[in-house]
Short mmCIF file of C-alpha atoms and ligand atoms in Angstrom, two decimals:
data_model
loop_
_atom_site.label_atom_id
_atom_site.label_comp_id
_atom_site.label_asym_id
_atom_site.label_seq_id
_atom_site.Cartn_x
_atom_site.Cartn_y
_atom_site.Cartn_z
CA UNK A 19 -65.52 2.32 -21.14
CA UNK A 20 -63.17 4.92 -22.37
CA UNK A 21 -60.79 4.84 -18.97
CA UNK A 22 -57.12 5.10 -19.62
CA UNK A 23 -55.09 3.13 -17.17
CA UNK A 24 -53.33 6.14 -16.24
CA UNK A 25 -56.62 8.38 -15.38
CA UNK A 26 -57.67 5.20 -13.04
CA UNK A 27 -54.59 5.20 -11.57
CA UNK A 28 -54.30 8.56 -10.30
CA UNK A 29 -58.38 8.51 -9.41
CA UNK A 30 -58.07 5.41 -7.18
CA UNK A 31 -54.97 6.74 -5.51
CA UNK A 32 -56.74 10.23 -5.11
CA UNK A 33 -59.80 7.92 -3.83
CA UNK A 34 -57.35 6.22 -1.37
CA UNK A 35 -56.10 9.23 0.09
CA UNK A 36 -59.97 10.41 0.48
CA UNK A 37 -61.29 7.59 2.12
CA UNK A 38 -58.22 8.85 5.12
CA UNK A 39 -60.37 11.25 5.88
CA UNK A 40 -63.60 8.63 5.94
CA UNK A 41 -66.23 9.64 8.40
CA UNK A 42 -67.56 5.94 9.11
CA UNK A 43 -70.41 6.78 6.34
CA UNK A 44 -70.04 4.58 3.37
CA UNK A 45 -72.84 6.01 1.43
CA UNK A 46 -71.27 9.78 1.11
CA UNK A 47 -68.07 7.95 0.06
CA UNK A 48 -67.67 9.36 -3.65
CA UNK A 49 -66.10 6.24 -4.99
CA UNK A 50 -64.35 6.55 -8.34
CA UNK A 51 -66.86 6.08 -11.23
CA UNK A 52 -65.36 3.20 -11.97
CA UNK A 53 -66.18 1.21 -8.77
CA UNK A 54 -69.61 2.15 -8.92
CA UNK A 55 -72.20 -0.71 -9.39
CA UNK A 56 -75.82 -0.07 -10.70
CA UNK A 57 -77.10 -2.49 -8.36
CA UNK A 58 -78.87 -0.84 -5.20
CA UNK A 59 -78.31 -2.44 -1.66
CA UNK A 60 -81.86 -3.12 -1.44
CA UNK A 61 -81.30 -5.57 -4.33
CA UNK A 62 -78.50 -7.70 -1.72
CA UNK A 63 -81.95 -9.55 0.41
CA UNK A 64 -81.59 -11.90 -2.61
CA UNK A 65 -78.63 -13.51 -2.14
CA UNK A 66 -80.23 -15.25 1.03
CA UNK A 67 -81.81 -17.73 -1.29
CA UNK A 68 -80.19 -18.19 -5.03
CA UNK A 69 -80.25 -21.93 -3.64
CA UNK A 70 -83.87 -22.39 -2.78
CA UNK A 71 -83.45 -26.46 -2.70
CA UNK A 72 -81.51 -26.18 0.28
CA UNK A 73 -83.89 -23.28 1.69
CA UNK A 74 -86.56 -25.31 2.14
CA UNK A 75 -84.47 -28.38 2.82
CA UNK A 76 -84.75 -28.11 6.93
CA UNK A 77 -88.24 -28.43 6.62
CA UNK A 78 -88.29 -31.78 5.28
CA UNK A 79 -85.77 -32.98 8.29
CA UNK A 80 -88.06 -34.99 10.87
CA UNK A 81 -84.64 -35.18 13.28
CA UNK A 82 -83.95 -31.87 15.06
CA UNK A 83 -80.13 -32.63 14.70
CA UNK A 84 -80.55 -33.38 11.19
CA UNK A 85 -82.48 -30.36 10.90
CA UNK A 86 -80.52 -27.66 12.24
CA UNK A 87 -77.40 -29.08 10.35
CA UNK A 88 -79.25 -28.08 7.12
CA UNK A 89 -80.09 -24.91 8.28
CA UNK A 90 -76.06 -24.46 8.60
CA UNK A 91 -75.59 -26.16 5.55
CA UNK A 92 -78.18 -23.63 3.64
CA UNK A 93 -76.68 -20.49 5.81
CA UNK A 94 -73.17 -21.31 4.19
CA UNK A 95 -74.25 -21.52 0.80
CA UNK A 96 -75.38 -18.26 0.63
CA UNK A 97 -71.67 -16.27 1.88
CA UNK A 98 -70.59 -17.35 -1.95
CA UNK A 99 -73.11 -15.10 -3.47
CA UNK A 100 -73.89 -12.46 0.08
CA UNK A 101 -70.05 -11.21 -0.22
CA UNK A 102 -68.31 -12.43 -3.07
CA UNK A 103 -71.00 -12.63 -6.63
CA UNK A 104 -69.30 -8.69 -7.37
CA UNK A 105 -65.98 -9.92 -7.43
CA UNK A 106 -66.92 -13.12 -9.45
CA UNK A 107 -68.88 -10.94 -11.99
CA UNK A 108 -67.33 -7.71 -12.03
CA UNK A 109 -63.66 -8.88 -11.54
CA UNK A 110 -63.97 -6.38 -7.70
CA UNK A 111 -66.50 -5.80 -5.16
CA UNK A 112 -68.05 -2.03 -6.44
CA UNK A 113 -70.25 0.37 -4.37
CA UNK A 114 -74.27 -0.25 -4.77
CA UNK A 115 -76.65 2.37 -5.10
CA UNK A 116 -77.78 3.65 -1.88
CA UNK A 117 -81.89 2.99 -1.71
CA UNK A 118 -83.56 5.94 -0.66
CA UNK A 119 -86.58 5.70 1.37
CA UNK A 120 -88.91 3.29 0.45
CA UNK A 121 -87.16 1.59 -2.32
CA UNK A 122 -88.46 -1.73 -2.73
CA UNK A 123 -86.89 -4.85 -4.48
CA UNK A 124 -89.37 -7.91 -5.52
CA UNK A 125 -88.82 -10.60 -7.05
CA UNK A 126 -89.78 -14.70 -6.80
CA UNK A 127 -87.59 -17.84 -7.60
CA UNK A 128 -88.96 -20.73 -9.30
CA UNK A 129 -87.51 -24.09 -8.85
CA UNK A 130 -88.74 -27.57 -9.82
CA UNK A 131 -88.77 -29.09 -6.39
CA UNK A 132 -88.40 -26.13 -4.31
CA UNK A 133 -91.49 -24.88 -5.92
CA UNK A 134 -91.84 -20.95 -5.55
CA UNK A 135 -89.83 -18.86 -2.95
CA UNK A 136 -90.96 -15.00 -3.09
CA UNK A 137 -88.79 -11.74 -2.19
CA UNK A 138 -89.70 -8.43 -0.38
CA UNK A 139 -87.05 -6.28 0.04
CA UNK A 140 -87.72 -2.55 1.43
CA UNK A 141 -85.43 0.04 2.06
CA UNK A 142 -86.86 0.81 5.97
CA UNK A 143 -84.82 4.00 6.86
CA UNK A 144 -82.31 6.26 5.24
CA UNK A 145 -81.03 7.78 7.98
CA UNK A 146 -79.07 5.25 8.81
CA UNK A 147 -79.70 3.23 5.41
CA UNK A 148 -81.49 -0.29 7.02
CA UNK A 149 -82.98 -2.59 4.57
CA UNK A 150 -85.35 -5.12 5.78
CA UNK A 151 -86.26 -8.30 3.81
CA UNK A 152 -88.81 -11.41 4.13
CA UNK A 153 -88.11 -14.34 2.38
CA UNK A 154 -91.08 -16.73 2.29
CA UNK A 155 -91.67 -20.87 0.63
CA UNK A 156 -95.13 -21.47 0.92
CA UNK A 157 -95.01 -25.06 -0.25
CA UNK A 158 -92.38 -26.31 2.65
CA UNK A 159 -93.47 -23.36 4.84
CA UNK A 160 -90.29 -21.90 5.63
CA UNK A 161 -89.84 -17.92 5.92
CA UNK A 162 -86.73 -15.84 6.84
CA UNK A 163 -87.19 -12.42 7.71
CA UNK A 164 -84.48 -10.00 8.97
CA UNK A 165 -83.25 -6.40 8.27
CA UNK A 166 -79.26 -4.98 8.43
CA UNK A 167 -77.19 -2.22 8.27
CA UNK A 168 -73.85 -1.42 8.43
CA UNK A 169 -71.82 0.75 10.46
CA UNK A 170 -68.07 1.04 8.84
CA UNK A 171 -64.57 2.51 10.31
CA UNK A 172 -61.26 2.68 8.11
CA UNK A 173 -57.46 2.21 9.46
CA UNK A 174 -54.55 1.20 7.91
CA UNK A 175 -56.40 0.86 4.47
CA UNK A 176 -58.56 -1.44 5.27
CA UNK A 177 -62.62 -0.26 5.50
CA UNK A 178 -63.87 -2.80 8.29
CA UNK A 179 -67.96 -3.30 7.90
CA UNK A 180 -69.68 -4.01 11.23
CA UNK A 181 -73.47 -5.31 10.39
CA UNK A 182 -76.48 -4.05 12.52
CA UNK A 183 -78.88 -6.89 12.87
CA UNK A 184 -80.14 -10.07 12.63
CA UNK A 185 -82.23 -12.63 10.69
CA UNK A 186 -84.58 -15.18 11.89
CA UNK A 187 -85.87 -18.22 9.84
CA UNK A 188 -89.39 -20.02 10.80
CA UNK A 189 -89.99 -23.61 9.97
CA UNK A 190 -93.93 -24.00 10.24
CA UNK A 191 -94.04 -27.78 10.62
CA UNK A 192 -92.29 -27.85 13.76
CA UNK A 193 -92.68 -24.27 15.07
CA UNK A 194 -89.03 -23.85 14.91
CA UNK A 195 -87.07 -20.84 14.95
CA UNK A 196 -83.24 -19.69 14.16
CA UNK A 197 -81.80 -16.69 15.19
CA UNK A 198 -79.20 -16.06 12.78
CA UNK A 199 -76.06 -13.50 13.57
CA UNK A 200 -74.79 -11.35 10.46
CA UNK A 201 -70.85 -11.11 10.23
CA UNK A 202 -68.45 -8.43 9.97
CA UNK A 203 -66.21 -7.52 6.95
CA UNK A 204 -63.15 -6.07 5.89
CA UNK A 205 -62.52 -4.78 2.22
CA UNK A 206 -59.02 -6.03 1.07
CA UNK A 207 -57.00 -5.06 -1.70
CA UNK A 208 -57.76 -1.41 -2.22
CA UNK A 209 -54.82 -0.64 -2.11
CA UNK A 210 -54.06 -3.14 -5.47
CA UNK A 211 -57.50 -1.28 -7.11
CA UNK A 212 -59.32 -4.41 -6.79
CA UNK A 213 -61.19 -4.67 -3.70
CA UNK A 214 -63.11 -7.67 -2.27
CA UNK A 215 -65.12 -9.09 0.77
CA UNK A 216 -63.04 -10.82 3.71
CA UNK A 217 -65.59 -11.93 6.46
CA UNK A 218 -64.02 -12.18 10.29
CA UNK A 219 -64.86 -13.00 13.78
CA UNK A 220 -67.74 -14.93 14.40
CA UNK A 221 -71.62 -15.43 14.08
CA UNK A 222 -73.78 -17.82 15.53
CA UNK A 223 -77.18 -19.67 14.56
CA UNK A 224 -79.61 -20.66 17.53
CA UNK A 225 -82.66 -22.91 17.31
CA UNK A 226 -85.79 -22.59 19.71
CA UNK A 227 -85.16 -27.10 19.59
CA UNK A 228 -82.02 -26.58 21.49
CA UNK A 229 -78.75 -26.69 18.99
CA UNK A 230 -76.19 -23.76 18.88
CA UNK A 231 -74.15 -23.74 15.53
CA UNK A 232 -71.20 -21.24 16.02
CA UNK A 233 -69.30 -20.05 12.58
CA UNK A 234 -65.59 -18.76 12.43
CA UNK A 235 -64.29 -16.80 9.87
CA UNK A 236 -60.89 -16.42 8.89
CA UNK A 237 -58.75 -14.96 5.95
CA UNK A 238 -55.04 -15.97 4.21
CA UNK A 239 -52.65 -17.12 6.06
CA UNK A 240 -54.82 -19.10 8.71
CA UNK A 241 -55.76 -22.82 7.52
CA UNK A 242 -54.25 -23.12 4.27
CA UNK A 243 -53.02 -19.68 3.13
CA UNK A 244 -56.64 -19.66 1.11
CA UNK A 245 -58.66 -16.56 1.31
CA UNK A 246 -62.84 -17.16 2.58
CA UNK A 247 -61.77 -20.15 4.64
CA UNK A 248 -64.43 -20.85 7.83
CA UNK A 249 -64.91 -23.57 10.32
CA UNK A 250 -68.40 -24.31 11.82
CA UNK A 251 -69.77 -26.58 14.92
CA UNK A 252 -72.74 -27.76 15.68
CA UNK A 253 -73.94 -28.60 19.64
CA UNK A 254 -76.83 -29.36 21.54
CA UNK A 255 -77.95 -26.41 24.12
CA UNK A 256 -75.61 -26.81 27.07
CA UNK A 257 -73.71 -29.62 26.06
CA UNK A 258 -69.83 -29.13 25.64
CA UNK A 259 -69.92 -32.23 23.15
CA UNK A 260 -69.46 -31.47 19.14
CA UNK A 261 -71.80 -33.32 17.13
CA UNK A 262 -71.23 -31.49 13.51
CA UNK A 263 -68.31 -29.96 12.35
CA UNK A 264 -67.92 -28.03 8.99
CA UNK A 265 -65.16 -26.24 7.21
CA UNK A 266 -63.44 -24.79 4.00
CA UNK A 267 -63.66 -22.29 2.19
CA UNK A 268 -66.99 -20.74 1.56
CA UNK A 269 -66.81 -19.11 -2.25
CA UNK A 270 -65.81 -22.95 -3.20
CA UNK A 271 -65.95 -26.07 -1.20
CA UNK A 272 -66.31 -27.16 2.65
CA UNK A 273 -67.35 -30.45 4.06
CA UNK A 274 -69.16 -31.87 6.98
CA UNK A 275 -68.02 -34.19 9.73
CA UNK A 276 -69.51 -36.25 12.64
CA UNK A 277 -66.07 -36.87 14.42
CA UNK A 278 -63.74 -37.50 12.00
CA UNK A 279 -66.03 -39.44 9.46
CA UNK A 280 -66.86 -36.93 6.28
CA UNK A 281 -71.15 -37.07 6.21
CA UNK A 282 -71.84 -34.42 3.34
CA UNK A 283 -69.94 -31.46 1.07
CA UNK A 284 -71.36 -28.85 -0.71
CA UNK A 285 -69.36 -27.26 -3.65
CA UNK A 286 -70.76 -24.51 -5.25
CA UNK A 287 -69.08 -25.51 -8.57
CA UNK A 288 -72.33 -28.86 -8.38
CA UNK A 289 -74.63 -25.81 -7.67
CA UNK A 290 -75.85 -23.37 -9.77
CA UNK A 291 -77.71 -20.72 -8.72
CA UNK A 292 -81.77 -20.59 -9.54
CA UNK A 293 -81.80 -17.00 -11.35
CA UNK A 294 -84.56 -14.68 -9.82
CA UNK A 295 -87.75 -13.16 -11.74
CA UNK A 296 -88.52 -9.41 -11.06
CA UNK A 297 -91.48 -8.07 -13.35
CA UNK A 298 -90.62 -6.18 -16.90
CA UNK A 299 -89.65 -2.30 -15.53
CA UNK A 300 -92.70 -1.42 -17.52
CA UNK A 301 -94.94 -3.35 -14.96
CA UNK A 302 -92.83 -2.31 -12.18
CA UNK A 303 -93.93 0.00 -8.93
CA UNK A 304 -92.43 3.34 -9.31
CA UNK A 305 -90.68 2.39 -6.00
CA UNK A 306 -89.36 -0.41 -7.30
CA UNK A 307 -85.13 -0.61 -7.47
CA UNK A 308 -84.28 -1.24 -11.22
CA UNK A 309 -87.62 0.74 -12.42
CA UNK A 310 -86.26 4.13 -10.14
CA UNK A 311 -82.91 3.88 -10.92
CA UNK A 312 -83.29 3.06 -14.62
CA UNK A 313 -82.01 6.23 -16.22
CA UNK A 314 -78.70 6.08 -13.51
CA UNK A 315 -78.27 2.19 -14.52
CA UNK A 316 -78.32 3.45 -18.15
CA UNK A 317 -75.69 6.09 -17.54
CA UNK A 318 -73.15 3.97 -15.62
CA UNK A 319 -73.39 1.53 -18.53
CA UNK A 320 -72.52 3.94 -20.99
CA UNK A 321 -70.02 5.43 -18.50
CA UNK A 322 -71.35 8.53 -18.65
CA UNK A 323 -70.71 9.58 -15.27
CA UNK A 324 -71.60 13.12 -15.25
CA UNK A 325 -75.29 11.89 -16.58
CA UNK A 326 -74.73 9.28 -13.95
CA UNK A 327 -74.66 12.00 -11.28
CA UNK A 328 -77.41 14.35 -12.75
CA UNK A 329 -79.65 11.70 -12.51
CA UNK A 330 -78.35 10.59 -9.18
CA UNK A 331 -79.09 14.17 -7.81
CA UNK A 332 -82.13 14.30 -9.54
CA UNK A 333 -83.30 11.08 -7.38
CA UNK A 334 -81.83 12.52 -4.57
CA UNK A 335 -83.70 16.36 -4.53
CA UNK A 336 -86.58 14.40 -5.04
CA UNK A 337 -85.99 12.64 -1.72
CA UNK A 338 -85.24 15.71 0.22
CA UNK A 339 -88.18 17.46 -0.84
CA UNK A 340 -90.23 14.53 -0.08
CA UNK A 341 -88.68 14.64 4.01
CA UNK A 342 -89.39 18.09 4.08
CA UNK A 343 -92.92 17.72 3.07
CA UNK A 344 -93.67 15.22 5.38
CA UNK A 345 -92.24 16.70 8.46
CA UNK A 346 -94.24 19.83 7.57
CA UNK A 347 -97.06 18.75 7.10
CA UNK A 348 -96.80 15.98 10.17
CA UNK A 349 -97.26 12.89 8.46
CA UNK A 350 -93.99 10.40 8.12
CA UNK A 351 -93.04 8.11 5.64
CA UNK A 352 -94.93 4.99 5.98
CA UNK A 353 -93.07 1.55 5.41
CA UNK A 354 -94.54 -0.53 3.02
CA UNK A 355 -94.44 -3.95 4.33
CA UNK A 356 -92.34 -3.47 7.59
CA UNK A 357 -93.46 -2.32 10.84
CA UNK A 358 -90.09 -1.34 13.55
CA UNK A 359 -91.19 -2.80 16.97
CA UNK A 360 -88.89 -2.45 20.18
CA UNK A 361 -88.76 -5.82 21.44
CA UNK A 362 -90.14 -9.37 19.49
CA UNK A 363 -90.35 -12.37 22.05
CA UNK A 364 -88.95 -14.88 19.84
CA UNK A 365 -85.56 -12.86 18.68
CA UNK A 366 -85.40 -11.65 22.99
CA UNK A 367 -86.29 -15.86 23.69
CA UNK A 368 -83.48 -17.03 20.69
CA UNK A 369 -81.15 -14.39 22.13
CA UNK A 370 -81.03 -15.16 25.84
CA UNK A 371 -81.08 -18.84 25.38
CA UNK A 372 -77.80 -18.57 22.54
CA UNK A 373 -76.30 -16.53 25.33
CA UNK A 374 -76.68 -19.18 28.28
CA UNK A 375 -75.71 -21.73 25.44
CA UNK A 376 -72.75 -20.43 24.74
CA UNK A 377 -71.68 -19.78 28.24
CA UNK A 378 -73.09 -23.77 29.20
CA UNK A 379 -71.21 -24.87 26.26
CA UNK A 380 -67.47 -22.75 26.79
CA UNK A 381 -68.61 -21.18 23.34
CA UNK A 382 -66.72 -17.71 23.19
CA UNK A 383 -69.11 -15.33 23.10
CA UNK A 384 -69.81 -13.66 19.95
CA UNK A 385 -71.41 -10.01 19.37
CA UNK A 386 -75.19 -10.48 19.90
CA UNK A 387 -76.62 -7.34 18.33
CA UNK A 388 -79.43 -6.15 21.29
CA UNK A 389 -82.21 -5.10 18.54
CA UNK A 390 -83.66 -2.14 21.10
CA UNK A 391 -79.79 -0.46 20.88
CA UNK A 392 -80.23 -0.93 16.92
CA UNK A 393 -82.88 1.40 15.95
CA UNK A 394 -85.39 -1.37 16.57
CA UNK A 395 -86.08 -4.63 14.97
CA UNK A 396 -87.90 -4.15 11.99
CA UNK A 397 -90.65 -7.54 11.02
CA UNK A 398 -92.59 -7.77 7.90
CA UNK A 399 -96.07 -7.36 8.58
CA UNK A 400 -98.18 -9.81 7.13
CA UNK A 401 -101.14 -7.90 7.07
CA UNK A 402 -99.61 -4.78 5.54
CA UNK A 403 -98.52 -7.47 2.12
CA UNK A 404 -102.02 -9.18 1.97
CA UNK A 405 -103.56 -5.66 2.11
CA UNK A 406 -101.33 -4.53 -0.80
CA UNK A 407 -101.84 -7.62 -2.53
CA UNK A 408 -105.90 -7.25 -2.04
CA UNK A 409 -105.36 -3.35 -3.39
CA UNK A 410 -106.68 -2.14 0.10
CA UNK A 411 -103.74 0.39 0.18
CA UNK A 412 -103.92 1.54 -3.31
CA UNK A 413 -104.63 4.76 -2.41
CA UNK A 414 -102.34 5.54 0.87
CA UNK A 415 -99.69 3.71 -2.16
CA UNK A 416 -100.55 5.57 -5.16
CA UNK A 417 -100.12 8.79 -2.44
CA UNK A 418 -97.10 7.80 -1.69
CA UNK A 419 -95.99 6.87 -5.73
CA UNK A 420 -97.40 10.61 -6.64
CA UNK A 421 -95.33 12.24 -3.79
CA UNK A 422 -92.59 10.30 -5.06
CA UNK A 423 -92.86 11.15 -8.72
CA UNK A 424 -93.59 14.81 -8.81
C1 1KG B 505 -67.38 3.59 0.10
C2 1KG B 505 -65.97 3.46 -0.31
C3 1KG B 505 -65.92 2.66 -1.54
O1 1KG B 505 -66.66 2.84 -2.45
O2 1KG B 505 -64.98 1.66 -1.50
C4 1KG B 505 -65.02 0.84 -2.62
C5 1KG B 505 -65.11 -0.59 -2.27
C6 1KG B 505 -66.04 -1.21 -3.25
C7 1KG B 505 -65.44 -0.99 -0.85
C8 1KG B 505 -66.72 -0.46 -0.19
C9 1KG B 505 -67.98 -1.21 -0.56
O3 1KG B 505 -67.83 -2.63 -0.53
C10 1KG B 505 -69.15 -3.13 -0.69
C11 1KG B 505 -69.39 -4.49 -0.04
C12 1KG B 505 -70.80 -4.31 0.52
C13 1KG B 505 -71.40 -5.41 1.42
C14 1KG B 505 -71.45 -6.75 0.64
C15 1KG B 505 -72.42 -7.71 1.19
C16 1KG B 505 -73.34 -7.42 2.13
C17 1KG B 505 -74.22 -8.55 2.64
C18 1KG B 505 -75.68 -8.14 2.57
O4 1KG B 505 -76.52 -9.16 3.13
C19 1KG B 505 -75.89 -6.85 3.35
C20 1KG B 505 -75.02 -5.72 2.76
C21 1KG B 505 -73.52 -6.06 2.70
C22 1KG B 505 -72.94 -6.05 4.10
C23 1KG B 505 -72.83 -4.99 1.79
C24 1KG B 505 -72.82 -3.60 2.46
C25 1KG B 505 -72.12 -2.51 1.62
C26 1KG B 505 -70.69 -2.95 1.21
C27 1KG B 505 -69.79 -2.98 2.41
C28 1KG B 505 -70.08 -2.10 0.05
C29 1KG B 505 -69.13 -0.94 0.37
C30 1KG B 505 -69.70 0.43 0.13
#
């Protein structure tokens, strides 16, 4: 794109000095054109499973030890691709598209042993942006389901990203479940113009069978001076005694231990990812991400960036009016496939007994996001998807489509 150095210069350092007065709100950040992405936030569910193989790899574990190590194993695969695929692609980490209401992302991955893995991604709320996902492998009968958000805060130029929520993954064959803790992030090197994903402090993964796996995150200058470095254990509810432990670096290459004897290693360079299939725009829902955004995607390409913002605005008025409508006339958006319940039994079971656990086991305690103080927990309701599947919605969605288009 036509960008002198010199324009980019002076924009990022203009950028800098507005992000001083940053309000904690990353979406009304207006990031240099240059660091924005065409890739909406509601598009980020997917990196939870660009490695289906090891997905649905638990589920073919008959050990519970065995079993909740690959859980781990899968969970650490996926940091390459949650916090650092920008940066590998786009040479930085950029700022997605904020989904408005109701933006959905769907897709399905295909892989030969795997089998098929589908996607729902929904944007759940706006105000603050959530995005809720379900993840789902029929064949093994493994789902994930969870739903973030982020709440950010900038100091010494450095924009630290706390995330709000949680995931949980169901393995049918044994009626097991994992609570899974999301970790928080610090954007470093903006400063240098180039800005990418450090993770920090600590998240946790605790099975309904009894195992605690607690993750550490740590940047330069703590193992070897390498950036994305992490080490992992794995214990048995209770127990002070480390049966697994894992570590490296986790955009590359870590390894797993029983004591001091090396079991496994997983490098992502022996991994490719398993690319995912979304439908042609043509055949997409109106409220679909890449379909909506199309004619802002198109703009950003050519690095047109005052099309970029007509159409952004366009997008945007179109959301306002919608609100307005609906609190006039008494009738709120309805989420597509999500339903936001107070409480859930299993995340309240999963999160009381990784709280004893860690306090049985001398684990420092990490951050266990309460869902009630989080705006709810959202869960995908199964019976909202097979009813859009059967068409039994079609006309509450085409409703909603028409609202959306007008
Ligand atoms: C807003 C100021 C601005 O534009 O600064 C420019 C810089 C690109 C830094 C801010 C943006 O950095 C992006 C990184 C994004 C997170 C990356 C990965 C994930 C994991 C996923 O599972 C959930 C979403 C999450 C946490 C992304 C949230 C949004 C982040 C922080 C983008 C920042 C706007």
């Amino acid at each position: 794109m036509g960008r002198k150095k010199g324009t980019a210069k002076s924009t990022w350092a203009s950028f800098l000095k507005s992000i001083a007065s940053f309000n904690g709100d990353l979406a009304s950040m207006t990031a240099p054109p240059f660091i924005l992405s065409k890739t909406s936030l509601v598009e980020y569910s997917a990196y939870w499973t660009e490695h289906p193989e090891l997905f649905v790899a638990p589920a073919k574990e008959q050990d519970p030890e065995k079993r909740a190590l690959a859980v781990l194993k899968w969970f650490l695969s996926t940091l390459k691709q949650q916090y650092s695929s920008r940066s590998e692609k786009l040479g930085s980490e950029k700022k997605p598209l904020n989904p408005f209401l109701g933006e959905l992302f769907l897709g399905h991955w295909e892989h030969e042993t795997a089998g098929t893995t589908e996607l729902v991604s929904e944007q759940v709320s706006h105000h603050p942006p959530v995005t809720a996902y379900s993840i789902f492998n029929k064949k093994h009968g493994v789902k994930l389901q969870g739903y973030n958000g982020q709440k950010a805060s900038f100091a010494s130029m450095t924009i630290t990203v706390k995330q709000v929520g949680l995931a949980t993954l169901h393995i049918d064959a044994f009626d097991e479940d994992y609570l899974i803790t999301l970790p928080a992030l610090h954007i470093e090197g903006l400063v240098y113009g180039t800005p990418y994903v450090e993770l920090e402090r600590s998240t946790i993964i605790q099975s309904s069978s009894g195992y605690l796996a607690k993750i550490e995150y740590a940047g330069k200058g703590w193992l070897s001076g390498k950036k994305n470095c992490f080490t992992a254990t794995l214990q048995k509810t209770g127990s002070k005694e480390i049966l697994y432990t894992v570590s490296g670096q986790w955009i590359d290459t870590f390894t797993i231990k029983k004591g001091k004897t090396e079991v496994d290693s997983f490098s992502h360079k022996d991994h490719p990812t398993t690319p995912l299939n979304i439908s042609l725009l043509e055949n997409q829902d109106p409220l679909e991400s890449r379909r909506a955004w199309a004619k802002v995607a198109a703009a950003i390409d050519e690095g047109d960036y005052e099309k970029t913002g007509l159409e952004k605005s366009k997008i945007e008025n179109a959301q306002r009016e919608l609100r307005k409508k609906e609190k006039e006339d008494g009738s709120p958006w309805e989420q597509r496939y999500f339903t936001s319940k107070e409480r859930n039994d299993t995340v309240d079971k999963l999160l009381e007994v990784a709280a004893k656990h860690m306090v049985a086991s001398g684990v420092s305690a990490v951050t266990l996001d309460d869902p009630s103080k989080t705006n709810g927990l959202w869960v995908f309701d199964e019976q909202k998807y097979e009813d859009v599947k059967s068409g039994k919605r079609d006309e509450v969605l085409k409703a909603a489509v028409k609202s959306v288009e007008e």
